[in-house]
JSON list of C-alpha atoms in Angstrom, two decimals:
[
{"chain": "S", "resi": 220, "resn": "MET", "atom": "CA", "xyz": [67.39, 31.52, -133.59]},
{"chain": "S", "resi": 221, "resn": "LYS", "atom": "CA", "xyz": [68.60, 34.77, -135.11]},
{"chain": "S", "resi": 222, "resn": "SER", "atom": "CA", "xyz": [65.13, 36.20, -135.16]},
{"chain": "S", "resi": 223, "resn": "LEU", "atom": "CA", "xyz": [64.62, 35.31, -131.50]},
{"chain": "S", "resi": 224, "resn": "ILE", "atom": "CA", "xyz": [67.83, 36.98, -130.46]},
{"chain": "S", "resi": 225, "resn": "PHE", "atom": "CA", "xyz": [67.02, 40.04, -132.50]},
{"chain": "S", "resi": 226, "resn": "ALA", "atom": "CA", "xyz": [63.64, 40.41, -130.83]},
{"chain": "S", "resi": 227, "resn": "ILE", "atom": "CA", "xyz": [65.10, 40.07, -127.38]},
{"chain": "S", "resi": 228, "resn": "SER", "atom": "CA", "xyz": [67.76, 42.62, -128.21]},
{"chain": "S", "resi": 229, "resn": "LEU", "atom": "CA", "xyz": [65.15, 45.16, -129.22]},
{"chain": "S", "resi": 230, "resn": "LEU", "atom": "CA", "xyz": [63.18, 44.54, -126.05]},
{"chain": "S", "resi": 231, "resn": "LEU", "atom": "CA", "xyz": [66.21, 44.95, -123.86]},
{"chain": "S", "resi": 232, "resn": "THR", "atom": "CA", "xyz": [67.28, 48.05, -125.69]},
{"chain": "S", "resi": 233, "resn": "ALA", "atom": "CA", "xyz": [63.87, 49.64, -125.34]},
{"chain": "S", "resi": 234, "resn": "THR", "atom": "CA", "xyz": [63.70, 48.75, -121.68]},
{"chain": "S", "resi": 235, "resn": "ALA", "atom": "CA", "xyz": [67.14, 50.08, -120.99]},
{"chain": "S", "resi": 236, "resn": "TYR", "atom": "CA", "xyz": [66.35, 53.28, -122.88]},
{"chain": "S", "resi": 237, "resn": "GLY", "atom": "CA", "xyz": [63.19, 53.78, -120.92]},
{"chain": "S", "resi": 238, "resn": "GLN", "atom": "CA", "xyz": [64.98, 53.11, -117.67]},
{"chain": "S", "resi": 239, "resn": "TYR", "atom": "CA", "xyz": [67.74, 55.47, -118.64]},
{"chain": "S", "resi": 240, "resn": "GLN", "atom": "CA", "xyz": [65.30, 58.19, -119.52]},
{"chain": "S", "resi": 241, "resn": "GLY", "atom": "CA", "xyz": [63.35, 57.56, -116.35]},
{"chain": "S", "resi": 242, "resn": "ASP", "atom": "CA", "xyz": [66.47, 57.71, -114.19]},
{"chain": "S", "resi": 243, "resn": "ASP", "atom": "CA", "xyz": [67.39, 60.98, -115.83]},
{"chain": "S", "resi": 244, "resn": "VAL", "atom": "CA", "xyz": [64.18, 62.80, -114.86]},
{"chain": "S", "resi": 245, "resn": "TYR", "atom": "CA", "xyz": [62.89, 60.91, -111.83]},
{"chain": "S", "resi": 246, "resn": "ASP", "atom": "CA", "xyz": [63.06, 62.75, -108.54]},
{"chain": "S", "resi": 247, "resn": "PRO", "atom": "CA", "xyz": [61.64, 60.87, -105.54]},
{"chain": "S", "resi": 248, "resn": "PHE", "atom": "CA", "xyz": [61.31, 64.15, -103.64]},
{"chain": "S", "resi": 249, "resn": "ALA", "atom": "CA", "xyz": [59.48, 66.04, -106.40]},
{"chain": "S", "resi": 250, "resn": "ASP", "atom": "CA", "xyz": [55.96, 67.31, -105.71]},
{"chain": "S", "resi": 251, "resn": "TYR", "atom": "CA", "xyz": [54.11, 66.50, -108.91]},
{"chain": "S", "resi": 252, "resn": "SER", "atom": "CA", "xyz": [51.01, 68.32, -107.72]},
{"chain": "S", "resi": 253, "resn": "GLU", "atom": "CA", "xyz": [52.86, 71.50, -108.72]},
{"chain": "S", "resi": 254, "resn": "PHE", "atom": "CA", "xyz": [52.07, 70.70, -112.35]},
{"chain": "S", "resi": 255, "resn": "GLU", "atom": "CA", "xyz": [48.35, 70.60, -111.56]},
{"chain": "S", "resi": 256, "resn": "GLU", "atom": "CA", "xyz": [48.62, 73.88, -109.67]},
{"chain": "S", "resi": 257, "resn": "ASN", "atom": "CA", "xyz": [50.44, 75.50, -112.58]},
{"chain": "S", "resi": 258, "resn": "SER", "atom": "CA", "xyz": [47.78, 74.30, -115.00]},
{"chain": "S", "resi": 259, "resn": "GLN", "atom": "CA", "xyz": [45.01, 75.66, -112.79]},
{"chain": "S", "resi": 260, "resn": "GLU", "atom": "CA", "xyz": [46.91, 78.91, -112.36]},
{"chain": "S", "resi": 261, "resn": "GLU", "atom": "CA", "xyz": [47.21, 79.30, -116.13]},
{"chain": "S", "resi": 262, "resn": "ALA", "atom": "CA", "xyz": [43.47, 78.71, -116.51]},
{"chain": "S", "resi": 263, "resn": "ASP", "atom": "CA", "xyz": [42.74, 81.30, -113.82]},
{"chain": "S", "resi": 264, "resn": "VAL", "atom": "CA", "xyz": [45.03, 83.87, -115.44]},
{"chain": "S", "resi": 265, "resn": "HIS", "atom": "CA", "xyz": [43.39, 83.24, -118.82]},
{"chain": "S", "resi": 266, "resn": "PHE", "atom": "CA", "xyz": [39.96, 83.74, -117.26]},
{"chain": "S", "resi": 267, "resn": "PHE", "atom": "CA", "xyz": [41.02, 86.96, -115.52]},
{"chain": "S", "resi": 268, "resn": "ARG", "atom": "CA", "xyz": [42.39, 88.36, -118.77]},
{"chain": "S", "resi": 269, "resn": "ASN", "atom": "CA", "xyz": [39.73, 87.20, -121.21]},
{"chain": "S", "resi": 270, "resn": "GLY", "atom": "CA", "xyz": [36.69, 86.25, -119.17]},
{"chain": "S", "resi": 271, "resn": "ARG", "atom": "CA", "xyz": [33.79, 88.10, -117.60]},
{"chain": "S", "resi": 272, "resn": "PHE", "atom": "CA", "xyz": [32.66, 88.12, -114.01]},
{"chain": "S", "resi": 273, "resn": "PHE", "atom": "CA", "xyz": [29.27, 89.82, -114.29]},
{"chain": "S", "resi": 274, "resn": "ASN", "atom": "CA", "xyz": [26.94, 90.81, -117.09]},
{"chain": "S", "resi": 275, "resn": "ALA", "atom": "CA", "xyz": [24.09, 93.27, -116.66]},
{"chain": "S", "resi": 276, "resn": "ALA", "atom": "CA", "xyz": [21.89, 93.64, -119.71]},
{"chain": "S", "resi": 277, "resn": "LEU", "atom": "CA", "xyz": [18.70, 95.20, -121.00]},
{"chain": "S", "resi": 278, "resn": "MET", "atom": "CA", "xyz": [16.56, 92.97, -123.20]},
{"chain": "S", "resi": 279, "resn": "MET", "atom": "CA", "xyz": [14.10, 93.92, -125.90]},
{"chain": "S", "resi": 280, "resn": "GLY", "atom": "CA", "xyz": [12.23, 91.17, -127.67]},
{"chain": "S", "resi": 281, "resn": "GLY", "atom": "CA", "xyz": [8.83, 89.67, -128.16]},
{"chain": "S", "resi": 282, "resn": "ARG", "atom": "CA", "xyz": [6.63, 87.05, -126.56]},
{"chain": "S", "resi": 283, "resn": "MET", "atom": "CA", "xyz": [4.43, 84.75, -128.60]},
{"chain": "S", "resi": 284, "resn": "PHE", "atom": "CA", "xyz": [2.38, 81.69, -127.77]},
{"chain": "S", "resi": 285, "resn": "THR", "atom": "CA", "xyz": [1.99, 78.14, -129.01]},
{"chain": "S", "resi": 286, "resn": "ALA", "atom": "CA", "xyz": [-0.79, 75.54, -129.25]},
{"chain": "S", "resi": 287, "resn": "ASP", "atom": "CA", "xyz": [-4.37, 76.80, -128.93]},
{"chain": "S", "resi": 288, "resn": "THR", "atom": "CA", "xyz": [-3.32, 79.91, -127.03]},
{"chain": "S", "resi": 289, "resn": "GLN", "atom": "CA", "xyz": [-1.85, 81.51, -130.13]},
{"chain": "S", "resi": 290, "resn": "ASP", "atom": "CA", "xyz": [-5.34, 81.60, -131.68]},
{"chain": "S", "resi": 291, "resn": "TYR", "atom": "CA", "xyz": [-6.60, 83.98, -128.98]},
{"chain": "S", "resi": 292, "resn": "PHE", "atom": "CA", "xyz": [-3.55, 85.89, -127.71]},
{"chain": "S", "resi": 293, "resn": "GLU", "atom": "CA", "xyz": [-1.71, 88.43, -129.82]},
{"chain": "S", "resi": 294, "resn": "ALA", "atom": "CA", "xyz": [2.09, 88.49, -129.80]},
{"chain": "S", "resi": 295, "resn": "ASN", "atom": "CA", "xyz": [3.66, 91.65, -128.41]},
{"chain": "S", "resi": 296, "resn": "MET", "atom": "CA", "xyz": [6.92, 93.24, -127.30]},
{"chain": "S", "resi": 297, "resn": "SER", "atom": "CA", "xyz": [8.51, 91.91, -124.12]},
{"chain": "S", "resi": 298, "resn": "PRO", "atom": "CA", "xyz": [11.21, 94.08, -122.49]},
{"chain": "S", "resi": 299, "resn": "GLY", "atom": "CA", "xyz": [13.31, 92.82, -119.62]},
{"chain": "S", "resi": 300, "resn": "LEU", "atom": "CA", "xyz": [16.68, 92.73, -117.93]},
{"chain": "S", "resi": 301, "resn": "TYR", "atom": "CA", "xyz": [19.10, 90.13, -116.62]},
{"chain": "S", "resi": 302, "resn": "LEU", "atom": "CA", "xyz": [22.17, 89.72, -114.45]},
{"chain": "S", "resi": 303, "resn": "ALA", "atom": "CA", "xyz": [24.66, 86.93, -115.17]},
{"chain": "S", "resi": 304, "resn": "TYR", "atom": "CA", "xyz": [27.50, 85.65, -113.00]},
{"chain": "S", "resi": 305, "resn": "PHE", "atom": "CA", "xyz": [30.34, 83.69, -114.66]},
{"chain": "S", "resi": 306, "resn": "PHE", "atom": "CA", "xyz": [31.99, 80.78, -112.89]},
{"chain": "S", "resi": 307, "resn": "ASN", "atom": "CA", "xyz": [34.55, 80.39, -115.69]},
{"chain": "S", "resi": 308, "resn": "LEU", "atom": "CA", "xyz": [34.76, 80.82, -119.46]},
{"chain": "S", "resi": 309, "resn": "ARG", "atom": "CA", "xyz": [32.12, 78.14, -120.09]},
{"chain": "S", "resi": 310, "resn": "PHE", "atom": "CA", "xyz": [29.50, 78.34, -117.35]},
{"chain": "S", "resi": 311, "resn": "ALA", "atom": "CA", "xyz": [27.37, 81.18, -116.05]},
{"chain": "S", "resi": 312, "resn": "VAL", "atom": "CA", "xyz": [24.15, 81.54, -114.10]},
{"chain": "S", "resi": 313, "resn": "GLN", "atom": "CA", "xyz": [21.58, 84.08, -115.25]},
{"chain": "S", "resi": 314, "resn": "PHE", "atom": "CA", "xyz": [18.74, 85.80, -113.37]},
{"chain": "S", "resi": 315, "resn": "SER", "atom": "CA", "xyz": [16.21, 87.53, -115.61]},
{"chain": "S", "resi": 316, "resn": "TYR", "atom": "CA", "xyz": [12.90, 89.36, -115.50]},
{"chain": "S", "resi": 317, "resn": "THR", "atom": "CA", "xyz": [10.59, 89.93, -118.48]},
{"chain": "S", "resi": 318, "resn": "PHE", "atom": "CA", "xyz": [7.20, 91.57, -118.88]},
{"chain": "S", "resi": 319, "resn": "SER", "atom": "CA", "xyz": [4.63, 91.83, -121.65]},
{"chain": "S", "resi": 320, "resn": "GLU", "atom": "CA", "xyz": [0.99, 92.75, -122.26]},
{"chain": "S", "resi": 321, "resn": "HIS", "atom": "CA", "xyz": [-1.26, 91.13, -124.83]},
{"chain": "S", "resi": 322, "resn": "ALA", "atom": "CA", "xyz": [-4.74, 91.64, -126.16]},
{"chain": "S", "resi": 323, "resn": "TYR", "atom": "CA", "xyz": [-6.92, 88.56, -126.40]},
{"chain": "S", "resi": 324, "resn": "GLN", "atom": "CA", "xyz": [-10.19, 87.84, -128.13]},
{"chain": "S", "resi": 325, "resn": "ILE", "atom": "CA", "xyz": [-12.42, 84.80, -127.70]},
{"chain": "S", "resi": 326, "resn": "PRO", "atom": "CA", "xyz": [-15.16, 84.53, -130.32]},
{"chain": "S", "resi": 327, "resn": "ALA", "atom": "CA", "xyz": [-18.73, 83.65, -129.39]},
{"chain": "S", "resi": 328, "resn": "GLY", "atom": "CA", "xyz": [-19.56, 79.95, -129.26]},
{"chain": "S", "resi": 329, "resn": "THR", "atom": "CA", "xyz": [-21.01, 77.21, -127.10]},
{"chain": "S", "resi": 330, "resn": "ASN", "atom": "CA", "xyz": [-19.59, 75.63, -123.98]},
{"chain": "S", "resi": 331, "resn": "ASN", "atom": "CA", "xyz": [-19.32, 71.95, -123.10]},
{"chain": "S", "resi": 332, "resn": "SER", "atom": "CA", "xyz": [-22.98, 71.76, -122.09]},
{"chain": "S", "resi": 333, "resn": "GLY", "atom": "CA", "xyz": [-24.12, 73.32, -125.37]},
{"chain": "S", "resi": 334, "resn": "ALA", "atom": "CA", "xyz": [-25.10, 76.70, -123.93]},
{"chain": "S", "resi": 335, "resn": "PRO", "atom": "CA", "xyz": [-24.10, 79.70, -126.05]},
{"chain": "S", "resi": 336, "resn": "TYR", "atom": "CA", "xyz": [-21.79, 82.41, -124.74]},
{"chain": "S", "resi": 337, "resn": "PRO", "atom": "CA", "xyz": [-20.84, 85.82, -126.13]},
{"chain": "S", "resi": 338, "resn": "GLY", "atom": "CA", "xyz": [-17.38, 86.75, -127.31]},
{"chain": "S", "resi": 339, "resn": "ILE", "atom": "CA", "xyz": [-14.91, 88.15, -124.81]},
{"chain": "S", "resi": 340, "resn": "ASN", "atom": "CA", "xyz": [-12.27, 90.83, -125.39]},
{"chain": "S", "resi": 341, "resn": "GLY", "atom": "CA", "xyz": [-9.64, 91.90, -122.91]},
{"chain": "S", "resi": 342, "resn": "ASN", "atom": "CA", "xyz": [-5.99, 92.10, -121.99]},
{"chain": "S", "resi": 343, "resn": "VAL", "atom": "CA", "xyz": [-3.56, 89.84, -120.20]},
{"chain": "S", "resi": 344, "resn": "SER", "atom": "CA", "xyz": [-0.21, 90.79, -118.69]},
{"chain": "S", "resi": 345, "resn": "PHE", "atom": "CA", "xyz": [2.63, 88.29, -118.36]},
{"chain": "S", "resi": 346, "resn": "SER", "atom": "CA", "xyz": [5.72, 88.54, -116.19]},
{"chain": "S", "resi": 347, "resn": "ALA", "atom": "CA", "xyz": [8.40, 85.96, -115.54]},
{"chain": "S", "resi": 348, "resn": "MET", "atom": "CA", "xyz": [11.38, 85.62, -113.21]},
{"chain": "S", "resi": 349, "resn": "ALA", "atom": "CA", "xyz": [13.86, 83.05, -114.48]},
{"chain": "S", "resi": 350, "resn": "PHE", "atom": "CA", "xyz": [16.91, 81.27, -113.08]},
{"chain": "S", "resi": 351, "resn": "ASP", "atom": "CA", "xyz": [18.94, 79.69, -115.90]},
{"chain": "S", "resi": 352, "resn": "LEU", "atom": "CA", "xyz": [22.32, 78.03, -116.34]},
{"chain": "S", "resi": 353, "resn": "LYS", "atom": "CA", "xyz": [24.25, 79.08, -119.46]},
{"chain": "S", "resi": 354, "resn": "TYR", "atom": "CA", "xyz": [26.92, 77.04, -121.23]},
{"chain": "S", "resi": 355, "resn": "TYR", "atom": "CA", "xyz": [29.22, 78.73, -123.76]},
{"chain": "S", "resi": 356, "resn": "PHE", "atom": "CA", "xyz": [30.68, 76.49, -126.45]},
{"chain": "S", "resi": 357, "resn": "ASN", "atom": "CA", "xyz": [34.44, 76.20, -126.88]},
{"chain": "S", "resi": 358, "resn": "THR", "atom": "CA", "xyz": [35.24, 78.07, -130.11]},
{"chain": "S", "resi": 359, "resn": "GLN", "atom": "CA", "xyz": [39.04, 77.86, -130.01]},
{"chain": "S", "resi": 360, "resn": "ASN", "atom": "CA", "xyz": [39.18, 75.43, -132.94]},
{"chain": "S", "resi": 361, "resn": "VAL", "atom": "CA", "xyz": [36.86, 77.32, -135.29]},
{"chain": "S", "resi": 362, "resn": "THR", "atom": "CA", "xyz": [37.44, 80.33, -137.51]},
{"chain": "S", "resi": 363, "resn": "ARG", "atom": "CA", "xyz": [37.69, 83.73, -135.87]},
{"chain": "S", "resi": 364, "resn": "GLY", "atom": "CA", "xyz": [34.42, 84.97, -137.34]},
{"chain": "S", "resi": 365, "resn": "LEU", "atom": "CA", "xyz": [32.46, 82.14, -135.76]},
{"chain": "S", "resi": 366, "resn": "ALA", "atom": "CA", "xyz": [34.41, 82.31, -132.51]},
{"chain": "S", "resi": 367, "resn": "ASP", "atom": "CA", "xyz": [33.40, 85.95, -132.03]},
{"chain": "S", "resi": 368, "resn": "LEU", "atom": "CA", "xyz": [29.73, 84.92, -131.95]},
{"chain": "S", "resi": 369, "resn": "ASN", "atom": "CA", "xyz": [30.14, 83.25, -128.51]},
{"chain": "S", "resi": 370, "resn": "PRO", "atom": "CA", "xyz": [27.29, 80.74, -129.01]},
{"chain": "S", "resi": 371, "resn": "PHE", "atom": "CA", "xyz": [25.60, 79.38, -125.90]},
{"chain": "S", "resi": 372, "resn": "ILE", "atom": "CA", "xyz": [22.71, 77.27, -124.69]},
{"chain": "S", "resi": 373, "resn": "LEU", "atom": "CA", "xyz": [20.68, 77.77, -121.53]},
{"chain": "S", "resi": 374, "resn": "PHE", "atom": "CA", "xyz": [18.20, 75.84, -119.45]},
{"chain": "S", "resi": 375, "resn": "GLY", "atom": "CA", "xyz": [16.54, 76.40, -116.11]},
{"chain": "S", "resi": 376, "resn": "PHE", "atom": "CA", "xyz": [13.36, 77.30, -114.28]},
{"chain": "S", "resi": 377, "resn": "SER", "atom": "CA", "xyz": [11.04, 80.28, -114.21]},
{"chain": "S", "resi": 378, "resn": "GLN", "atom": "CA", "xyz": [8.11, 81.53, -112.18]},
{"chain": "S", "resi": 379, "resn": "ASN", "atom": "CA", "xyz": [5.42, 82.92, -114.46]},
{"chain": "S", "resi": 380, "resn": "TYR", "atom": "CA", "xyz": [2.61, 85.30, -113.52]},
{"chain": "S", "resi": 381, "resn": "ARG", "atom": "CA", "xyz": [-0.36, 86.51, -115.55]},
{"chain": "S", "resi": 382, "resn": "THR", "atom": "CA", "xyz": [-3.28, 88.85, -114.92]},
{"chain": "S", "resi": 383, "resn": "PHE", "atom": "CA", "xyz": [-6.48, 88.83, -116.97]},
{"chain": "S", "resi": 384, "resn": "SER", "atom": "CA", "xyz": [-8.84, 91.75, -117.43]},
{"chain": "S", "resi": 385, "resn": "VAL", "atom": "CA", "xyz": [-12.04, 91.90, -119.48]},
{"chain": "S", "resi": 386, "resn": "ASP", "atom": "CA", "xyz": [-13.17, 95.00, -121.35]},
{"chain": "S", "resi": 387, "resn": "ASP", "atom": "CA", "xyz": [-15.79, 97.07, -119.50]},
{"chain": "S", "resi": 388, "resn": "GLN", "atom": "CA", "xyz": [-15.20, 95.17, -116.25]},
{"chain": "S", "resi": 389, "resn": "THR", "atom": "CA", "xyz": [-13.22, 96.16, -113.17]},
{"chain": "S", "resi": 390, "resn": "GLN", "atom": "CA", "xyz": [-12.49, 92.68, -111.87]},
{"chain": "S", "resi": 391, "resn": "VAL", "atom": "CA", "xyz": [-9.25, 90.91, -112.76]},
{"chain": "S", "resi": 392, "resn": "ALA", "atom": "CA", "xyz": [-8.11, 87.30, -112.46]},
{"chain": "S", "resi": 393, "resn": "LYS", "atom": "CA", "xyz": [-4.57, 86.29, -111.50]},
{"chain": "S", "resi": 394, "resn": "ASP", "atom": "CA", "xyz": [-2.67, 83.02, -111.49]},
{"chain": "S", "resi": 395, "resn": "ASP", "atom": "CA", "xyz": [0.92, 81.83, -111.57]},
{"chain": "S", "resi": 396, "resn": "ALA", "atom": "CA", "xyz": [2.89, 78.66, -112.27]},
{"chain": "S", "resi": 397, "resn": "ALA", "atom": "CA", "xyz": [6.44, 77.38, -112.53]},
{"chain": "S", "resi": 398, "resn": "GLY", "atom": "CA", "xyz": [7.90, 76.58, -115.93]},
{"chain": "S", "resi": 399, "resn": "PHE", "atom": "CA", "xyz": [10.94, 75.06, -117.63]},
{"chain": "S", "resi": 400, "resn": "ASP", "atom": "CA", "xyz": [13.19, 77.15, -119.90]},
{"chain": "S", "resi": 401, "resn": "PHE", "atom": "CA", "xyz": [15.23, 75.97, -122.89]},
{"chain": "S", "resi": 402, "resn": "GLY", "atom": "CA", "xyz": [17.09, 78.30, -125.21]},
{"chain": "S", "resi": 403, "resn": "ALA", "atom": "CA", "xyz": [20.13, 79.27, -127.24]},
{"chain": "S", "resi": 404, "resn": "GLY", "atom": "CA", "xyz": [21.81, 82.45, -128.35]},
{"chain": "S", "resi": 405, "resn": "ILE", "atom": "CA", "xyz": [24.90, 84.37, -129.34]},
{"chain": "S", "resi": 406, "resn": "GLU", "atom": "CA", "xyz": [26.85, 87.29, -127.86]},
{"chain": "S", "resi": 407, "resn": "ILE", "atom": "CA", "xyz": [29.08, 89.47, -130.04]},
{"chain": "S", "resi": 408, "resn": "PRO", "atom": "CA", "xyz": [31.73, 91.63, -128.31]},
{"chain": "S", "resi": 409, "resn": "ILE", "atom": "CA", "xyz": [31.91, 95.33, -129.16]},
{"chain": "S", "resi": 410, "resn": "ALA", "atom": "CA", "xyz": [33.86, 98.31, -127.80]},
{"chain": "S", "resi": 411, "resn": "ARG", "atom": "CA", "xyz": [37.01, 96.22, -127.31]},
{"chain": "S", "resi": 412, "resn": "ASN", "atom": "CA", "xyz": [35.18, 93.49, -125.43]},
{"chain": "S", "resi": 413, "resn": "GLN", "atom": "CA", "xyz": [33.80, 95.97, -122.90]},
{"chain": "S", "resi": 414, "resn": "MET", "atom": "CA", "xyz": [30.24, 95.49, -124.12]},
{"chain": "S", "resi": 415, "resn": "TYR", "atom": "CA", "xyz": [28.27, 92.77, -125.89]},
{"chain": "S", "resi": 416, "resn": "VAL", "atom": "CA", "xyz": [25.30, 92.74, -128.20]},
{"chain": "S", "resi": 417, "resn": "GLY", "atom": "CA", "xyz": [23.46, 89.48, -128.57]},
{"chain": "S", "resi": 418, "resn": "ALA", "atom": "CA", "xyz": [20.33, 87.58, -129.37]},
{"chain": "S", "resi": 419, "resn": "GLN", "atom": "CA", "xyz": [18.68, 84.65, -127.66]},
{"chain": "S", "resi": 420, "resn": "PHE", "atom": "CA", "xyz": [15.62, 82.49, -128.17]},
{"chain": "S", "resi": 421, "resn": "VAL", "atom": "CA", "xyz": [13.96, 80.93, -125.13]},
{"chain": "S", "resi": 422, "resn": "TYR", "atom": "CA", "xyz": [11.07, 78.48, -125.05]},
{"chain": "S", "resi": 423, "resn": "THR", "atom": "CA", "xyz": [9.17, 78.24, -121.77]},
{"chain": "S", "resi": 424, "resn": "TYR", "atom": "CA", "xyz": [6.95, 75.27, -121.02]},
{"chain": "S", "resi": 425, "resn": "VAL", "atom": "CA", "xyz": [4.39, 76.20, -118.37]},
{"chain": "S", "resi": 426, "resn": "ASN", "atom": "CA", "xyz": [1.06, 74.72, -117.29]},
{"chain": "S", "resi": 427, "resn": "PHE", "atom": "CA", "xyz": [-1.17, 77.20, -115.44]},
{"chain": "S", "resi": 428, "resn": "PRO", "atom": "CA", "xyz": [-3.65, 75.89, -112.82]},
{"chain": "S", "resi": 429, "resn": "ILE", "atom": "CA", "xyz": [-6.83, 76.93, -114.68]},
{"chain": "S", "resi": 430, "resn": "GLU", "atom": "CA", "xyz": [-5.87, 75.40, -118.00]},
{"chain": "S", "resi": 431, "resn": "ASN", "atom": "CA", "xyz": [-8.46, 72.99, -119.41]},
{"chain": "S", "resi": 432, "resn": "ARG", "atom": "CA", "xyz": [-10.95, 74.00, -116.74]},
{"chain": "S", "resi": 433, "resn": "ASN", "atom": "CA", "xyz": [-14.17, 76.00, -116.87]},
{"chain": "S", "resi": 434, "resn": "VAL", "atom": "CA", "xyz": [-14.22, 79.65, -115.86]},
{"chain": "S", "resi": 435, "resn": "THR", "atom": "CA", "xyz": [-17.23, 81.73, -114.97]},
{"chain": "S", "resi": 436, "resn": "ALA", "atom": "CA", "xyz": [-18.18, 84.97, -116.69]},
{"chain": "S", "resi": 437, "resn": "PRO", "atom": "CA", "xyz": [-21.27, 87.09, -115.91]},
{"chain": "S", "resi": 438, "resn": "ASP", "atom": "CA", "xyz": [-24.33, 84.86, -116.49]},
{"chain": "S", "resi": 439, "resn": "GLN", "atom": "CA", "xyz": [-22.30, 82.42, -118.60]},
{"chain": "S", "resi": 440, "resn": "THR", "atom": "CA", "xyz": [-20.08, 79.39, -118.13]},
{"chain": "S", "resi": 441, "resn": "LEU", "atom": "CA", "xyz": [-17.22, 79.29, -120.62]},
{"chain": "S", "resi": 442, "resn": "THR", "atom": "CA", "xyz": [-14.84, 76.57, -121.61]},
{"chain": "S", "resi": 443, "resn": "ASP", "atom": "CA", "xyz": [-11.45, 77.91, -120.60]},
{"chain": "S", "resi": 444, "resn": "LYS", "atom": "CA", "xyz": [-9.30, 79.05, -123.54]},
{"chain": "S", "resi": 445, "resn": "PHE", "atom": "CA", "xyz": [-6.25, 80.09, -121.60]}
]
């Protein structure tokens, strides 16, 4: 019986204490949405003081190829530029343009029907316009050195264009296709956070219309290598 009374006493005491505390702070006329507004206001002030609204950047990198294409196309420099708009400290949208030119060489061989064809040498130019969403990781709980790297990931879409030319010929061939972009990078602030220097790696998956189809060269039918 003592244990039962003791338990009830604790329950009543806790309830009374909670009621007392509640009566002390409860205001039926209080507008509790003010706390949400204050929290949002603090986030906005923090963004205005520490965030970025726009980024305009020049890019200098390289473009290389995968799968069978890398056997025929040489890697080369790929300059470009981008403009980024920041919604908050974590999300931004990026518009970019890149361009590159590459030499290609297809050795002599035989096509699908067994007919021989000569080797082909030429150049191909690539250009891409991309629309990507960037997400910056929260680095508040890591060491300062890592936080200053501002790591991010990006994903989006791009429209890719390419133009082929063959040595000693005036005709060119053009095609274009949409692609998917996936990438990651870092941005390091310099000049008291007025400028940034960074690096990013982007993989673009694109399937051009003439891939895995036959193309016609003068007096020869070639299995497409592009």
